[in-house]
Coordinates of C-alpha atoms in Angstrom, one line a residue:
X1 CA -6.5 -40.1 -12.6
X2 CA -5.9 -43.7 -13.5
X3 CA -4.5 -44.4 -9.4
X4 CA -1.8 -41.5 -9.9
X5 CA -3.8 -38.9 -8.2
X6 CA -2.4 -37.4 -4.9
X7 CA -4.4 -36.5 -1.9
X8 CA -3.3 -34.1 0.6
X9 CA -4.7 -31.8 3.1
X10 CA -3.2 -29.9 6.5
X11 CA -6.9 -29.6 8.2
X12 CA -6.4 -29.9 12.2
X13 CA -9.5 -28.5 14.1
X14 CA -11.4 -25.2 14.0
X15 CA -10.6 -22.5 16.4
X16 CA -10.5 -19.4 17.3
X17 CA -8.4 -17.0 15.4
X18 CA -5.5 -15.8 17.5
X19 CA -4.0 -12.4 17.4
X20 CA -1.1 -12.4 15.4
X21 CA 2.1 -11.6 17.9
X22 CA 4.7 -10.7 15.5
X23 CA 3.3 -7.9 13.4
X24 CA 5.3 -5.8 10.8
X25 CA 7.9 -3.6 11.2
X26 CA 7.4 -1.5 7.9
X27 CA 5.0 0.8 7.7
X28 CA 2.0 2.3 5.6
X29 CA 1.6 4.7 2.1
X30 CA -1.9 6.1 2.6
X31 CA -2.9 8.4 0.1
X32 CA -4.4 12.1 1.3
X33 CA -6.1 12.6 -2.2
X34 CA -9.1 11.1 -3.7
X35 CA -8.2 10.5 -7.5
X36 CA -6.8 8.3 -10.0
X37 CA -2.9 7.4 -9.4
X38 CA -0.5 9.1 -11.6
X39 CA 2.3 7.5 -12.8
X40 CA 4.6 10.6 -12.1
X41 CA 4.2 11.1 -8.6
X42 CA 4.3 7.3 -8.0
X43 CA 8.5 7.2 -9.5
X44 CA 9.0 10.3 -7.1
X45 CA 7.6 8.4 -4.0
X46 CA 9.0 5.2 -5.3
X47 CA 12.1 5.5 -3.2
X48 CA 9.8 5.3 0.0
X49 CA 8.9 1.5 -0.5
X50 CA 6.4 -1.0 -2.6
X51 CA 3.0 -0.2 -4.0
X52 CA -0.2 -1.5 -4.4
X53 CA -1.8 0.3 -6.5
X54 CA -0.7 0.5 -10.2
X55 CA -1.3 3.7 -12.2
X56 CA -4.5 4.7 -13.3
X57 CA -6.5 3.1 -10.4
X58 CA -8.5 5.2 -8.6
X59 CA -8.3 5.8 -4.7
X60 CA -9.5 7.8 -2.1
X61 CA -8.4 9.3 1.3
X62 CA -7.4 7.0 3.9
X63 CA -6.7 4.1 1.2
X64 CA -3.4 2.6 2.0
X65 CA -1.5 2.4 -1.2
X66 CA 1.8 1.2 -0.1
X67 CA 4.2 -0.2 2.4
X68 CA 6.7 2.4 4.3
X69 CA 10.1 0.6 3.9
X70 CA 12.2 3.5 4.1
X71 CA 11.4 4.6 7.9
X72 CA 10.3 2.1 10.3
X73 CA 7.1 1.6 12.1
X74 CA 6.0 4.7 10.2
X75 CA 3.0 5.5 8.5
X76 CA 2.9 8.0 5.8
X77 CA 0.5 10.1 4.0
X78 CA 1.3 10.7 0.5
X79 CA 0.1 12.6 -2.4
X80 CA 0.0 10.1 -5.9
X81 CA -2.7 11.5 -7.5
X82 CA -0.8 14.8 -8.4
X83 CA -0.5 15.4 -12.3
X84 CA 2.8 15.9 -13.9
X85 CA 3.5 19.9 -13.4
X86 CA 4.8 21.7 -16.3
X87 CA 7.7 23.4 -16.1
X88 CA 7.6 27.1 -17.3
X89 CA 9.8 29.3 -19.1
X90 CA 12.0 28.6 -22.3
X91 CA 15.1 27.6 -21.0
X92 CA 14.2 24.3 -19.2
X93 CA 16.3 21.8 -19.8
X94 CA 15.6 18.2 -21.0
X95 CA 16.9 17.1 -17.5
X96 CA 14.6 19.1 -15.5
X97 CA 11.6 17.2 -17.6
X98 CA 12.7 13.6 -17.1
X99 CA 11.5 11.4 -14.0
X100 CA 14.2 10.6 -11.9
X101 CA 13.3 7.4 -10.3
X102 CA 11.4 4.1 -10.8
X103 CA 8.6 2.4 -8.1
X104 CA 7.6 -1.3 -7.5
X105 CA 4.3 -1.8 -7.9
X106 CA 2.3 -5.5 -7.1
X107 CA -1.3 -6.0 -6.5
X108 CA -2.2 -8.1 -3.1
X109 CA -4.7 -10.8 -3.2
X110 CA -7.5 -11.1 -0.2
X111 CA -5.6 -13.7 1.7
X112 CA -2.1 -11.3 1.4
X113 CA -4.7 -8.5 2.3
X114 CA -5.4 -9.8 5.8
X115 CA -2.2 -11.3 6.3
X116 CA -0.4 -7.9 6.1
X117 CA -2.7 -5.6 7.8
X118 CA -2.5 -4.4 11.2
X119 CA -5.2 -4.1 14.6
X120 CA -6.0 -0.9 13.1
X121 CA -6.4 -1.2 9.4
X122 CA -9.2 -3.0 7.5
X123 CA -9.6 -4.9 3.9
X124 CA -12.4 -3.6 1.7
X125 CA -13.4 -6.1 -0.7
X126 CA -16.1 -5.0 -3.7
X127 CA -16.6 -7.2 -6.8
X128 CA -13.8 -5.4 -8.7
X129 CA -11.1 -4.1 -6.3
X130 CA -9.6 -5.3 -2.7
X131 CA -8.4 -2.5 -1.1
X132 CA -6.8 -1.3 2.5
X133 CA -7.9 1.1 4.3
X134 CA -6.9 3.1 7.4
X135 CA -10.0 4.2 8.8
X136 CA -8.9 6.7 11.8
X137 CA -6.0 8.2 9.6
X138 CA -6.2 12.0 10.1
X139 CA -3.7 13.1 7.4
X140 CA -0.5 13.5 9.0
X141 CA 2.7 11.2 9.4
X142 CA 2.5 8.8 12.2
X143 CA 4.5 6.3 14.0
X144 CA 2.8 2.5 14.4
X145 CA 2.0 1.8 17.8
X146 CA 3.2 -2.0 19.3
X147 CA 0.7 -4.1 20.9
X148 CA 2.9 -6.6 23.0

């Protein structure tokens, strides 16, 4: 570095890790169906909040796929592996066709992984994917409890 290198570091001391007192007020997206996500039912939910899954990854039940901004403190089981239904009949208009509707979607790395999750969720890391999970989700809509 020729002397212009800079050195810095916020090290302190080990210790224990302390439970986090201010969790979030948003919610979950856990998906009900095992499948690849589909693009189409991912703009229909996208009014509910922010994704983390993209289309065309593959998830399974209990896999949180989103955060609930929409309602508070509420977790939410969501179908986004359904295909694109086709509409029947002749008379269906070009309207009824288009996706009304458009969804954020970001990936979370491992450290944004444990920062966001709650007492009750876990981070499943494999060589390819990091993914949430909600292990004691039963499939139905939920409200978060507080720990205070």
């Amino acid at each position: 570095t020729s002397g212009d290198g800079v050195l810095n570091h916020s090290f302190d001391s080990y210790r224990p890790v302390a439970a986090n007192e201010s969790e979030r007020d948003t919610g979950s997206l856990i998906s009900v169906d095992s499948g690849p996500a589909q693009e189409y039912s991912m703009q229909h939910l996208g009014h509910q909040g922010r994704f983390f899954v993209s289309p065309g990854d593959d998830l399974y039940y209990s896999q949180i796929v989103g955060e609930n901004t929409k309602t508070k403190l509420q977790n939410l089981g969501i179908s986004i592996c359904k295909k694109n239904e086709t509409l029947g009949g002749f008379r269906a208009n070009a309207t009824d066709k288009k996706v009304k509707g458009t969804f954020s979607s970001q990936k979370m790395l491992f450290e944004d992984a444990i920062a966001w999750i709650c007492e009750d969720e876990v981070v499943t890391v494999t060589p390819k994917t990091i993914r949430l999970r909600k292990p004691k989700f039963n499939g139905k809509t939920s409200m978060r409890s507080l720990r205070k």
